[in-house]
Amino acid sequence: MAIQRTLSIIKPDAVAKNVIGDIIRRFEENGLSVIATRMTHLSAEQAGRFYAVHKERPFYKDLCKFMSSGPILAMTLEGSNAVNLNRQLMGATNPKEAEEGTIRADHANSIDANAVHGSDSEENAGIEISFFFGDLDLNSRL
Ligand code: CMP
């Protein structure tokens, strides 16, 4: 499997629940390495730019409001098959559909407050990583 990088965001609900450590533990125990981290509190405008791909969706406004409601932890993960592996560890977007043992099954309350975000493709990972991080922030662990 190819080595990839992907963007993970621990969302305001999971930061508020103090489960940052539990989420990062799951990444590390499954072969993903953290190569950059940044805690920040997005403005609604910044959240809107990050999620611009969803601009026309009915949930866009609520999503931007939620993502700017408190601090988040953005990080870049590196490892074999990182994009899909991260998605498997997160579980389905809607926590009601998330498989047992996934991050969202264990920590998410609703489809908006769903604990984590992860890039959905390698192409989008590149775009999303550069939203939060510059080249000098990325510290390969290979
Ligand atoms: P995320 O992986 O961060 O990507 C977009 C977010 O929009 C998603 O997780 C959900 O938190 C939120 N969202 C709200 N409603 C929906 C929906 N019907 N379908 C997909 N995503 C939704």
CSV table of N, CA, C and O and ligand atoms in Angstrom, one decimal, residues 11 51 54 57 59 63 93 104 111-112 114 117, ligand 1:
chain,number,residue,atom,x,y,z
A,11,LYS,N,-13.1,17.8,15.9
A,11,LYS,CA,-14.1,18.9,15.9
A,11,LYS,C,-14.4,19.4,17.3
A,11,LYS,O,-14.1,18.8,18.3
A,51,TYR,N,-15.0,24.3,4.0
A,51,TYR,CA,-16.1,23.4,3.5
A,51,TYR,C,-16.8,24.0,2.2
A,51,TYR,O,-17.9,23.6,2.0
A,54,HIS,N,-19.1,22.1,-0.1
A,54,HIS,CA,-20.5,21.8,0.4
A,54,HIS,C,-21.4,23.1,0.3
A,54,HIS,O,-22.5,23.0,0.8
A,57,ARG,N,-25.1,22.7,-0.3
A,57,ARG,CA,-25.8,21.7,0.4
A,57,ARG,C,-26.7,22.4,1.5
A,57,ARG,O,-26.3,23.4,2.1
A,59,PHE,N,-27.1,21.7,4.5
A,59,PHE,CA,-26.5,21.7,5.9
A,59,PHE,C,-25.3,22.6,6.0
A,59,PHE,O,-24.7,22.7,7.1
A,63,LEU,N,-23.3,23.6,9.4
A,63,LEU,CA,-22.0,23.0,9.5
A,63,LEU,C,-20.9,24.1,9.8
A,63,LEU,O,-20.1,23.9,10.7
A,93,THR,N,-20.3,8.9,8.4
A,93,THR,CA,-20.5,10.3,8.7
A,93,THR,C,-21.6,10.5,9.8
A,93,THR,O,-21.5,11.3,10.7
A,104,ARG,N,-16.5,7.7,15.6
A,104,ARG,CA,-17.8,8.3,15.6
A,104,ARG,C,-18.8,7.5,16.4
A,104,ARG,O,-19.7,8.1,17.1
A,111,ILE,N,-25.0,14.1,13.3
A,111,ILE,CA,-24.3,14.2,12.0
A,111,ILE,C,-23.5,15.4,11.9
A,111,ILE,O,-22.4,15.5,11.3
A,112,ASP,N,-23.8,16.5,12.6
A,112,ASP,CA,-23.0,17.7,12.7
A,112,ASP,C,-21.9,17.6,13.7
A,112,ASP,O,-20.7,17.7,13.4
A,114,ASN,N,-20.0,15.3,14.9
A,114,ASN,CA,-19.6,13.9,14.6
A,114,ASN,C,-18.1,13.7,14.9
A,114,ASN,O,-17.5,12.9,14.3
A,117,HIS,N,-13.3,15.0,11.3
A,117,HIS,CA,-13.4,15.1,9.9
A,117,HIS,C,-12.2,14.4,9.3
A,117,HIS,O,-11.1,14.5,9.9
B,1,CMP,P1,-17.4,16.0,7.5
B,1,CMP,O1,-16.6,14.7,7.3
B,1,CMP,O2,-16.7,17.0,8.3
B,1,CMP,O3,-17.8,16.6,6.1
B,1,CMP,C1,-18.9,17.5,6.0
B,1,CMP,C2,-19.7,17.5,7.2
B,1,CMP,O4,-21.0,18.0,7.0
B,1,CMP,C3,-19.9,16.1,7.7
B,1,CMP,O5,-18.7,15.6,8.2
B,1,CMP,C4,-21.1,16.3,8.7
B,1,CMP,O6,-20.6,16.7,10.0
B,1,CMP,C5,-21.8,17.5,8.1
B,1,CMP,N1,-23.2,17.1,7.6
B,1,CMP,C6,-24.3,17.5,8.1
B,1,CMP,N2,-25.4,17.0,7.4
B,1,CMP,C7,-24.8,16.2,6.4
B,1,CMP,C8,-25.4,15.3,5.4
B,1,CMP,N3,-26.7,15.2,5.3
B,1,CMP,N4,-24.5,14.6,4.7
B,1,CMP,C9,-23.2,14.7,4.8
B,1,CMP,N5,-22.6,15.5,5.8
B,1,CMP,C10,-23.4,16.2,6.6
